[in-house]
Amino acid sequence: EVQLVESGGGLVQPGGSLRISCTASGFTFSDHWMSWVRQAPGKGPECVANIKQDGSLIFYVDSLKGRFTISRDNAKNSLYLQMNSLRAEDTAVYYCARAIRHSYDYWGQGTLVTVSS
Amino acid sequence: DVVMTQSPLSLPVTLGQPASISCRSSRGLVHSDGSTYLNWFQQRPGQSPRRLIYEVSNRDSGVPDRFSGSGSGTEFTLKISRVEAEDVGIYYCMQGTHWTWTFGQGTKVEIK
């Protein structure tokens, strides 16, 4: 059974940094593109970033380039998102998702990131 | 970015009756590889999104056959043939043809 478990969310002050993680199981992690998708309260999902199997190709949503960094460790079946210079509008549930054929077929349960003073 | 526009935004339905959600894209969704990457997701209250349909009309494993997707170019539709209580939630279309992949605003399905 495919499982994606996010962790590391919490309350952070504006301008602060946070690193969230996702641990995958139930499939060969190194065979798949992986992604972060976020959903602000009461809003629809928003793609954040996609990373290729070996990390050699990464796509970011333009509005987040330079502040967020996606990375992965295939030996640990883990996906990461480093978030810097956080703003109130970054408050959202952040989902880890498996990407396949230009879609997301499995999602984690999400981790809530709240940016507030 | 490609804008995905759904209608209606709210859809009250009687149990056992059909429902239809429309999704329009601001650009054509045929990829250079010939495929059309239009997906539908269901998000039940308090849950993560779950994919129902990929590449316009392919149902995911475990998705009831009362759900169907159709369309082409810039106009797409999700149909539920007979709504059941467990179908309550928000439905999103999403295009994966052009990066940044984008979602519609969502259609809230509720029981009358």
PDB file of C-alpha atoms in Angstrom:
ATOM      1  CA  GLU A   1       0.000   0.000   0.000  1.00  0.00           C
ATOM      2  CA  VAL A   2       1.367   3.396  -0.986  1.00  0.00           C
ATOM      3  CA  GLN A   3       1.846   5.659   2.021  1.00  0.00           C
ATOM      4  CA  LEU A   4       3.112   9.226   2.193  1.00  0.00           C
ATOM      5  CA  VAL A   5       3.561  10.693   5.658  1.00  0.00           C
ATOM      6  CA  GLU A   6       4.409  14.370   6.085  1.00  0.00           C
ATOM      7  CA  SER A   7       5.949  15.883   9.193  1.00  0.00           C
ATOM      8  CA  GLY A   8       7.580  19.039  10.454  1.00  0.00           C
ATOM      9  CA  GLY A   9       4.754  21.553  10.145  1.00  0.00           C
ATOM     10  CA  GLY A  10       3.997  24.074  12.860  1.00  0.00           C
ATOM     11  CA  LEU A  11       3.825  27.716  13.817  1.00  0.00           C
ATOM     12  CA  VAL A  12       6.568  29.999  12.494  1.00  0.00           C
ATOM     13  CA  GLN A  13       6.987  33.762  12.609  1.00  0.00           C
ATOM     14  CA  PRO A  14       6.934  35.876   9.452  1.00  0.00           C
ATOM     15  CA  GLY A  15      10.411  35.930   7.936  1.00  0.00           C
ATOM     16  CA  GLY A  16      11.265  32.605   9.522  1.00  0.00           C
ATOM     17  CA  SER A  17      12.244  29.262   8.030  1.00  0.00           C
ATOM     18  CA  LEU A  18      10.901  25.745   8.252  1.00  0.00           C
ATOM     19  CA  ARG A  19      11.784  22.400   6.729  1.00  0.00           C
ATOM     20  CA  ILE A  20       9.055  19.839   6.214  1.00  0.00           C
ATOM     21  CA  SER A  21       9.548  16.195   5.322  1.00  0.00           C
ATOM     22  CA  CYS A  22       7.698  13.326   3.717  1.00  0.00           C
ATOM     23  CA  THR A  23       8.479   9.664   4.184  1.00  0.00           C
ATOM     24  CA  ALA A  24       7.285   7.281   1.496  1.00  0.00           C
ATOM     25  CA  SER A  25       6.577   3.568   1.650  1.00  0.00           C
ATOM     26  CA  GLY A  26       4.788   0.900  -0.335  1.00  0.00           C
ATOM     27  CA  PHE A  27       6.459   1.692  -3.667  1.00  0.00           C
ATOM     28  CA  THR A  28       9.911   2.196  -5.161  1.00  0.00           C
ATOM     29  CA  PHE A  29      10.490   5.835  -4.251  1.00  0.00           C
ATOM     30  CA  SER A  30      13.458   6.295  -6.574  1.00  0.00           C
ATOM     31  CA  ASP A  31      11.302   5.383  -9.599  1.00  0.00           C
ATOM     32  CA  HIS A  32       8.952   8.337  -9.270  1.00  0.00           C
ATOM     33  CA  TRP A  33       8.771  12.083  -9.639  1.00  0.00           C
ATOM     34  CA  MET A  34       7.596  13.585  -6.354  1.00  0.00           C
ATOM     35  CA  SER A  35       5.865  16.836  -5.519  1.00  0.00           C
ATOM     36  CA  TRP A  36       4.729  19.296  -2.886  1.00  0.00           C
ATOM     37  CA  VAL A  37       1.228  20.709  -3.218  1.00  0.00           C
ATOM     38  CA  ARG A  38      -0.233  23.211  -0.768  1.00  0.00           C
ATOM     39  CA  GLN A  39      -3.753  24.246   0.116  1.00  0.00           C
ATOM     40  CA  ALA A  40      -4.478  27.487   1.936  1.00  0.00           C
ATOM     41  CA  PRO A  41      -7.499  27.527   4.268  1.00  0.00           C
ATOM     42  CA  GLY A  42     -10.717  27.479   2.253  1.00  0.00           C
ATOM     43  CA  LYS A  43      -8.842  27.495  -1.061  1.00  0.00           C
ATOM     44  CA  GLY A  44      -8.067  25.000  -3.799  1.00  0.00           C
ATOM     45  CA  PRO A  45      -4.765  23.154  -4.061  1.00  0.00           C
ATOM     46  CA  GLU A  46      -1.708  24.840  -5.564  1.00  0.00           C
ATOM     47  CA  CYS A  47       1.298  23.058  -7.044  1.00  0.00           C
ATOM     48  CA  VAL A  48       4.517  24.115  -5.311  1.00  0.00           C
ATOM     49  CA  ALA A  49       7.310  22.036  -6.864  1.00  0.00           C
ATOM     50  CA  ASN A  50       8.087  18.789  -8.669  1.00  0.00           C
ATOM     51  CA  ILE A  51      11.388  16.879  -8.510  1.00  0.00           C
ATOM     52  CA  LYS A  52      12.618  14.188 -10.872  1.00  0.00           C
ATOM     53  CA  GLN A  53      13.575  10.706  -9.716  1.00  0.00           C
ATOM     54  CA  ASP A  54      17.299  11.511  -9.316  1.00  0.00           C
ATOM     55  CA  GLY A  55      16.817  15.158  -8.356  1.00  0.00           C
ATOM     56  CA  SER A  56      18.360  16.375 -11.611  1.00  0.00           C
ATOM     57  CA  LEU A  57      15.275  18.279 -12.761  1.00  0.00           C
ATOM     58  CA  ILE A  58      13.091  20.499 -10.626  1.00  0.00           C
ATOM     59  CA  PHE A  59      10.118  22.699 -11.415  1.00  0.00           C
ATOM     60  CA  TYR A  60       8.848  25.425  -9.096  1.00  0.00           C
ATOM     61  CA  VAL A  61       5.799  27.605  -9.277  1.00  0.00           C
ATOM     62  CA  ASP A  62       7.176  31.000 -10.322  1.00  0.00           C
ATOM     63  CA  SER A  63       5.825  32.857  -7.288  1.00  0.00           C
ATOM     64  CA  LEU A  64       7.898  30.711  -4.889  1.00  0.00           C
ATOM     65  CA  LYS A  65      11.186  30.503  -6.753  1.00  0.00           C
ATOM     66  CA  GLY A  66      14.086  31.565  -4.600  1.00  0.00           C
ATOM     67  CA  ARG A  67      12.305  31.076  -1.271  1.00  0.00           C
ATOM     68  CA  PHE A  68      11.406  27.373  -1.364  1.00  0.00           C
ATOM     69  CA  THR A  69      13.731  24.452  -2.159  1.00  0.00           C
ATOM     70  CA  ILE A  70      12.579  20.912  -2.858  1.00  0.00           C
ATOM     71  CA  SER A  71      14.992  18.021  -2.390  1.00  0.00           C
ATOM     72  CA  ARG A  72      14.957  14.270  -1.905  1.00  0.00           C
ATOM     73  CA  ASP A  73      17.015  11.454  -0.383  1.00  0.00           C
ATOM     74  CA  ASN A  74      16.272   8.214  -2.208  1.00  0.00           C
ATOM     75  CA  ALA A  75      18.259   6.183   0.314  1.00  0.00           C
ATOM     76  CA  LYS A  76      15.848   7.343   3.008  1.00  0.00           C
ATOM     77  CA  ASN A  77      12.705   7.321   0.830  1.00  0.00           C
ATOM     78  CA  SER A  78      12.256  10.938   1.834  1.00  0.00           C
ATOM     79  CA  LEU A  79      11.172  14.196   0.253  1.00  0.00           C
ATOM     80  CA  TYR A  80      11.856  17.620   1.733  1.00  0.00           C
ATOM     81  CA  LEU A  81      10.748  21.218   1.370  1.00  0.00           C
ATOM     82  CA  GLN A  82      12.916  23.980   2.791  1.00  0.00           C
ATOM     83  CA  MET A  83      10.877  27.158   3.179  1.00  0.00           C
ATOM     84  CA  ASN A  84      12.599  30.491   3.848  1.00  0.00           C
ATOM     85  CA  SER A  85      11.399  34.080   4.304  1.00  0.00           C
ATOM     86  CA  LEU A  86       7.953  32.789   5.174  1.00  0.00           C
ATOM     87  CA  ARG A  87       4.953  35.069   4.827  1.00  0.00           C
ATOM     88  CA  ALA A  88       1.417  34.964   6.171  1.00  0.00           C
ATOM     89  CA  GLU A  89       0.182  33.914   2.719  1.00  0.00           C
ATOM     90  CA  ASP A  90       2.304  30.753   2.930  1.00  0.00           C
ATOM     91  CA  THR A  91      -0.045  29.475   5.639  1.00  0.00           C
ATOM     92  CA  ALA A  92      -1.439  26.232   4.265  1.00  0.00           C
ATOM     93  CA  VAL A  93      -1.623  22.487   4.547  1.00  0.00           C
ATOM     94  CA  TYR A  94       1.368  21.124   2.642  1.00  0.00           C
ATOM     95  CA  TYR A  95       0.848  17.783   0.927  1.00  0.00           C
ATOM     96  CA  CYS A  96       3.448  15.402  -0.385  1.00  0.00           C
ATOM     97  CA  ALA A  97       2.228  13.760  -3.590  1.00  0.00           C
ATOM     98  CA  ARG A  98       3.496  11.173  -6.024  1.00  0.00           C
ATOM     99  CA  ALA A  99       3.588  12.515  -9.548  1.00  0.00           C
ATOM    100  CA  ILE A 100       2.970  10.280 -12.523  1.00  0.00           C
ATOM    101  CA  ARG A 101       2.076  11.138 -16.116  1.00  0.00           C
ATOM    102  CA  HIS A 102       1.443  14.818 -15.402  1.00  0.00           C
ATOM    103  CA  SER A 103      -0.811  14.106 -12.429  1.00  0.00           C
ATOM    104  CA  TYR A 104      -0.781  13.271  -8.729  1.00  0.00           C
ATOM    105  CA  ASP A 105      -1.970   9.738  -8.012  1.00  0.00           C
ATOM    106  CA  TYR A 106      -1.271   9.528  -4.271  1.00  0.00           C
ATOM    107  CA  TRP A 107      -1.335  12.230  -1.604  1.00  0.00           C
ATOM    108  CA  GLY A 108      -0.252  12.259   2.013  1.00  0.00           C
ATOM    109  CA  GLN A 109      -2.453  13.470   4.855  1.00  0.00           C
ATOM    110  CA  GLY A 110      -0.710  16.848   4.880  1.00  0.00           C
ATOM    111  CA  THR A 111       1.141  18.938   7.449  1.00  0.00           C
ATOM    112  CA  LEU A 112      -0.113  22.368   8.532  1.00  0.00           C
ATOM    113  CA  VAL A 113       2.241  25.316   8.323  1.00  0.00           C
ATOM    114  CA  THR A 114       1.033  28.480  10.045  1.00  0.00           C
ATOM    115  CA  VAL A 115       2.933  31.729   9.559  1.00  0.00           C
ATOM    116  CA  SER A 116       1.949  34.209  12.230  1.00  0.00           C
ATOM    117  CA  SER A 117       3.434  36.433  14.896  1.00  0.00           C
TER     118      SER A 117
ATOM    119  CA  ASP B   1      -0.464  30.151 -16.112  1.00  0.00           C
ATOM    120  CA  VAL B   2      -3.423  28.198 -17.476  1.00  0.00           C
ATOM    121  CA  VAL B   3      -6.614  29.249 -15.717  1.00  0.00           C
ATOM    122  CA  MET B   4      -9.106  26.481 -14.953  1.00  0.00           C
ATOM    123  CA  THR B   5     -12.679  27.685 -14.494  1.00  0.00           C
ATOM    124  CA  GLN B   6     -15.260  25.383 -12.969  1.00  0.00           C
ATOM    125  CA  SER B   7     -19.027  25.703 -12.902  1.00  0.00           C
ATOM    126  CA  PRO B   8     -21.119  25.621 -10.907  1.00  0.00           C
ATOM    127  CA  LEU B   9     -19.219  26.431  -7.720  1.00  0.00           C
ATOM    128  CA  SER B  10     -22.021  24.958  -5.607  1.00  0.00           C
ATOM    129  CA  LEU B  11     -24.116  21.959  -6.615  1.00  0.00           C
ATOM    130  CA  PRO B  12     -26.995  20.786  -4.404  1.00  0.00           C
ATOM    131  CA  VAL B  13     -28.150  17.361  -5.592  1.00  0.00           C
ATOM    132  CA  THR B  14     -30.898  14.954  -4.591  1.00  0.00           C
ATOM    133  CA  LEU B  15     -29.700  11.477  -3.653  1.00  0.00           C
ATOM    134  CA  GLY B  16     -29.928   9.141  -6.619  1.00  0.00           C
ATOM    135  CA  GLN B  17     -30.014  11.979  -9.127  1.00  0.00           C
ATOM    136  CA  PRO B  18     -27.252  12.797 -11.642  1.00  0.00           C
ATOM    137  CA  ALA B  19     -24.754  15.624 -11.280  1.00  0.00           C
ATOM    138  CA  SER B  20     -22.485  17.341 -13.771  1.00  0.00           C
ATOM    139  CA  ILE B  21     -19.499  19.653 -13.263  1.00  0.00           C
ATOM    140  CA  SER B  22     -17.939  21.685 -16.044  1.00  0.00           C
ATOM    141  CA  CYS B  23     -14.290  22.704 -16.307  1.00  0.00           C
ATOM    142  CA  ARG B  24     -12.917  25.104 -18.902  1.00  0.00           C
ATOM    143  CA  SER B  25      -9.238  25.818 -19.512  1.00  0.00           C
ATOM    144  CA  SER B  26      -7.795  29.095 -20.818  1.00  0.00           C
ATOM    145  CA  ARG B  27      -5.523  27.157 -23.213  1.00  0.00           C
ATOM    146  CA  GLY B  28      -5.868  23.884 -25.041  1.00  0.00           C
ATOM    147  CA  LEU B  29      -4.679  20.899 -22.991  1.00  0.00           C
ATOM    148  CA  VAL B  30      -3.277  18.643 -25.694  1.00  0.00           C
ATOM    149  CA  HIS B  31       0.357  17.998 -24.787  1.00  0.00           C
ATOM    150  CA  SER B  32       3.114  17.748 -27.387  1.00  0.00           C
ATOM    151  CA  ASP B  33       3.108  13.979 -26.752  1.00  0.00           C
ATOM    152  CA  GLY B  34      -0.530  13.821 -27.917  1.00  0.00           C
ATOM    153  CA  SER B  35      -2.106  13.169 -24.518  1.00  0.00           C
ATOM    154  CA  THR B  36      -4.542  15.463 -22.728  1.00  0.00           C
ATOM    155  CA  TYR B  37      -3.634  15.764 -19.064  1.00  0.00           C
ATOM    156  CA  LEU B  38      -6.911  16.739 -17.462  1.00  0.00           C
ATOM    157  CA  ASN B  39      -7.612  15.235 -14.054  1.00  0.00           C
ATOM    158  CA  TRP B  40     -10.454  15.271 -11.548  1.00  0.00           C
ATOM    159  CA  PHE B  41     -10.000  15.086  -7.776  1.00  0.00           C
ATOM    160  CA  GLN B  42     -12.474  14.616  -4.950  1.00  0.00           C
ATOM    161  CA  GLN B  43     -11.839  16.104  -1.521  1.00  0.00           C
ATOM    162  CA  ARG B  44     -14.163  14.884   1.188  1.00  0.00           C
ATOM    163  CA  PRO B  45     -14.496  17.034   4.322  1.00  0.00           C
ATOM    164  CA  GLY B  46     -11.334  16.844   6.412  1.00  0.00           C
ATOM    165  CA  GLN B  47      -9.507  14.607   3.939  1.00  0.00           C
ATOM    166  CA  SER B  48      -6.720  14.911   1.391  1.00  0.00           C
ATOM    167  CA  PRO B  49      -7.631  15.147  -2.284  1.00  0.00           C
ATOM    168  CA  ARG B  50      -8.148  11.819  -4.022  1.00  0.00           C
ATOM    169  CA  ARG B  51      -7.770  11.392  -7.755  1.00  0.00           C
ATOM    170  CA  LEU B  52     -10.861  10.063  -9.528  1.00  0.00           C
ATOM    171  CA  ILE B  53     -10.106  10.578 -13.215  1.00  0.00           C
ATOM    172  CA  TYR B  54      -6.877  11.050 -15.176  1.00  0.00           C
ATOM    173  CA  GLU B  55      -6.269  11.947 -18.810  1.00  0.00           C
ATOM    174  CA  VAL B  56      -9.863  13.139 -19.270  1.00  0.00           C
ATOM    175  CA  SER B  57     -11.730   9.869 -18.950  1.00  0.00           C
ATOM    176  CA  ASN B  58      -9.693   7.152 -17.180  1.00  0.00           C
ATOM    177  CA  ARG B  59     -11.081   6.135 -13.799  1.00  0.00           C
ATOM    178  CA  ASP B  60      -8.632   5.349 -11.020  1.00  0.00           C
ATOM    179  CA  SER B  61      -8.677   1.944  -9.380  1.00  0.00           C
ATOM    180  CA  GLY B  62     -11.458   1.686  -6.820  1.00  0.00           C
ATOM    181  CA  VAL B  63     -13.439   4.628  -8.182  1.00  0.00           C
ATOM    182  CA  PRO B  64     -17.116   3.694  -8.666  1.00  0.00           C
ATOM    183  CA  ASP B  65     -18.275   3.535 -12.256  1.00  0.00           C
ATOM    184  CA  ARG B  66     -20.946   6.145 -11.550  1.00  0.00           C
ATOM    185  CA  PHE B  67     -18.109   8.679 -12.036  1.00  0.00           C
ATOM    186  CA  SER B  68     -17.168   9.490 -15.636  1.00  0.00           C
ATOM    187  CA  GLY B  69     -15.091  12.124 -17.363  1.00  0.00           C
ATOM    188  CA  SER B  70     -15.298  13.492 -20.869  1.00  0.00           C
ATOM    189  CA  GLY B  71     -14.269  16.419 -23.006  1.00  0.00           C
ATOM    190  CA  SER B  72     -11.558  17.712 -25.270  1.00  0.00           C
ATOM    191  CA  GLY B  73      -9.611  20.822 -26.132  1.00  0.00           C
ATOM    192  CA  THR B  74     -10.644  23.351 -23.487  1.00  0.00           C
ATOM    193  CA  GLU B  75     -13.986  21.964 -22.291  1.00  0.00           C
ATOM    194  CA  PHE B  76     -14.283  19.055 -19.861  1.00  0.00           C
ATOM    195  CA  THR B  77     -17.009  17.490 -17.743  1.00  0.00           C
ATOM    196  CA  LEU B  78     -17.224  15.235 -14.705  1.00  0.00           C
ATOM    197  CA  LYS B  79     -20.510  13.369 -14.350  1.00  0.00           C
ATOM    198  CA  ILE B  80     -21.915  11.408 -11.447  1.00  0.00           C
ATOM    199  CA  SER B  81     -24.699   9.188 -12.734  1.00  0.00           C
ATOM    200  CA  ARG B  82     -26.473   8.742  -9.387  1.00  0.00           C
ATOM    201  CA  VAL B  83     -25.247  10.761  -6.426  1.00  0.00           C
ATOM    202  CA  GLU B  84     -24.704   8.912  -3.155  1.00  0.00           C
ATOM    203  CA  ALA B  85     -24.204  10.361   0.318  1.00  0.00           C
ATOM    204  CA  GLU B  86     -20.474   9.528   0.243  1.00  0.00           C
ATOM    205  CA  ASP B  87     -20.021  11.793  -2.814  1.00  0.00           C
ATOM    206  CA  VAL B  88     -20.392  14.941  -0.705  1.00  0.00           C
ATOM    207  CA  GLY B  89     -17.266  17.071  -0.972  1.00  0.00           C
ATOM    208  CA  ILE B  90     -15.388  19.462  -3.221  1.00  0.00           C
ATOM    209  CA  TYR B  91     -14.387  18.426  -6.730  1.00  0.00           C
ATOM    210  CA  TYR B  92     -11.420  19.965  -8.522  1.00  0.00           C
ATOM    211  CA  CYS B  93     -10.260  19.718 -12.092  1.00  0.00           C
ATOM    212  CA  MET B  94      -6.517  20.025 -12.662  1.00  0.00           C
ATOM    213  CA  GLN B  95      -4.463  20.402 -15.823  1.00  0.00           C
ATOM    214  CA  GLY B  96      -1.035  18.779 -16.022  1.00  0.00           C
ATOM    215  CA  THR B  97      -0.226  19.713 -19.609  1.00  0.00           C
ATOM    216  CA  HIS B  98       1.425  23.101 -19.032  1.00  0.00           C
ATOM    217  CA  TRP B  99       3.725  23.855 -16.053  1.00  0.00           C
ATOM    218  CA  THR B 100       2.620  25.314 -13.648  1.00  0.00           C
ATOM    219  CA  TRP B 101      -0.038  22.622 -13.252  1.00  0.00           C
ATOM    220  CA  THR B 102      -3.185  24.383 -12.107  1.00  0.00           C
ATOM    221  CA  PHE B 103      -6.443  23.541 -10.357  1.00  0.00           C
ATOM    222  CA  GLY B 104      -9.938  24.889 -10.758  1.00  0.00           C
ATOM    223  CA  GLN B 105     -11.625  26.774  -7.897  1.00  0.00           C
ATOM    224  CA  GLY B 106     -13.571  23.703  -6.857  1.00  0.00           C
ATOM    225  CA  THR B 107     -17.235  22.681  -6.976  1.00  0.00           C
ATOM    226  CA  LYS B 108     -18.925  21.893  -3.680  1.00  0.00           C
ATOM    227  CA  VAL B 109     -21.367  18.991  -3.997  1.00  0.00           C
ATOM    228  CA  GLU B 110     -23.936  18.722  -1.244  1.00  0.00           C
ATOM    229  CA  ILE B 111     -27.141  16.784  -0.710  1.00  0.00           C
ATOM    230  CA  LYS B 112     -30.405  18.721  -0.923  1.00  0.00           C
TER     231      LYS B 112
END
